[in-house]
């Protein structure tokens, strides 16, 4: 009777482990499968005016940058910020180069096989 219970316990543990065996090695290969992290991570938060604050954050992030509120800026600063966001125009210069190279002049230096 005891051996039957022991055997059932071993089979139950084997099935549970066969479904998903987690260890420290498996956590290092793939991401950790949890929504809330157990510890807090040192993070730098950058305010819109450029000031920084060191804090502990619940997710492993290096830096957090807060967005800038455009409604608080003056009209000139707002236009300057919007201009910075636009893509830069690439200036393409096409130079017409006169090519006077004549390959027939150098045929006498070619060796024939």
XYZ file of C-alpha atoms in Angstrom:
113
model
C 0.000 0.000 0.000
C 2.795 2.428 0.886
C 4.765 1.553 -2.220
C 1.673 2.255 -4.337
C 1.299 5.745 -2.816
C 4.991 6.380 -3.275
C 4.806 5.211 -6.892
C 1.775 7.448 -7.550
C 3.648 10.423 -6.025
C 6.666 9.783 -8.260
C 4.500 9.532 -11.371
C 2.660 12.739 -10.428
C 5.944 14.612 -9.933
C 7.317 13.260 -13.213
C 4.227 14.481 -15.096
C 4.401 17.917 -13.479
C 8.070 18.254 -14.377
C 7.478 17.007 -17.930
C 4.964 19.788 -18.512
C 7.361 22.615 -17.671
C 10.611 22.336 -15.757
C 11.827 25.785 -14.796
C 15.276 26.425 -13.475
C 17.771 29.254 -13.290
C 19.250 28.105 -16.623
C 15.981 28.351 -18.517
C 15.396 31.875 -17.185
C 18.767 32.971 -18.559
C 18.012 31.773 -22.092
C 14.560 33.305 -22.556
C 12.731 36.192 -20.951
C 11.270 35.831 -17.500
C 7.579 34.918 -17.783
C 6.036 37.176 -15.183
C 4.126 40.398 -15.397
C 5.298 41.872 -12.071
C 8.988 41.770 -11.292
C 10.014 40.778 -7.794
C 12.632 43.486 -7.364
C 13.061 47.156 -8.209
C 15.669 48.303 -10.722
C 17.731 51.529 -10.683
C 16.472 53.854 -13.408
C 17.128 57.443 -14.526
C 14.078 59.580 -15.311
C 14.659 62.604 -17.579
C 12.219 65.480 -17.174
C 11.194 67.671 -20.148
C 13.445 70.525 -18.948
C 16.516 68.214 -18.976
C 16.752 67.529 -15.234
C 17.366 63.911 -14.182
C 16.083 61.932 -11.215
C 17.446 58.596 -10.002
C 14.685 56.238 -8.902
C 13.839 52.551 -8.605
C 11.385 51.195 -11.174
C 9.456 47.936 -11.221
C 10.721 46.989 -14.709
C 14.364 46.713 -15.798
C 14.776 49.939 -17.781
C 17.876 52.084 -17.988
C 16.255 55.455 -18.742
C 12.752 56.932 -18.928
C 12.212 60.174 -20.843
C 9.047 62.130 -20.130
C 7.347 63.807 -23.106
C 7.410 67.577 -23.580
C 4.109 69.482 -23.347
C 4.026 71.721 -26.426
C 1.158 73.825 -25.069
C 3.450 75.298 -22.390
C 6.021 76.604 -24.909
C 6.038 79.972 -26.620
C 5.083 80.188 -30.287
C 8.701 80.521 -31.460
C 9.884 77.561 -29.346
C 6.948 75.452 -30.562
C 7.787 76.161 -34.223
C 11.462 75.355 -33.601
C 10.541 72.016 -31.968
C 8.198 71.068 -34.807
C 10.887 71.962 -37.371
C 13.349 69.649 -35.594
C 10.879 66.764 -35.927
C 10.584 67.121 -39.693
C 13.014 65.042 -41.774
C 16.009 66.862 -43.149
C 16.018 67.509 -46.881
C 18.927 65.896 -48.650
C 20.631 68.224 -51.078
C 21.644 66.400 -54.212
C 24.349 67.982 -56.337
C 24.819 66.658 -59.848
C 28.143 67.632 -61.343
C 28.678 67.197 -65.050
C 32.174 65.817 -65.403
C 33.681 65.880 -68.854
C 35.238 62.531 -69.541
C 38.065 62.648 -72.070
C 39.459 59.208 -71.310
C 40.259 57.168 -74.414
C 40.869 53.460 -73.840
C 42.289 52.967 -77.341
C 45.435 54.879 -76.345
C 46.351 52.154 -73.857
C 45.742 49.090 -76.031
C 49.413 48.913 -76.963
C 50.318 48.116 -73.337
C 48.003 45.120 -73.144
C 49.656 41.737 -73.536
C 48.065 39.271 -75.888
C 47.874 35.634 -74.825
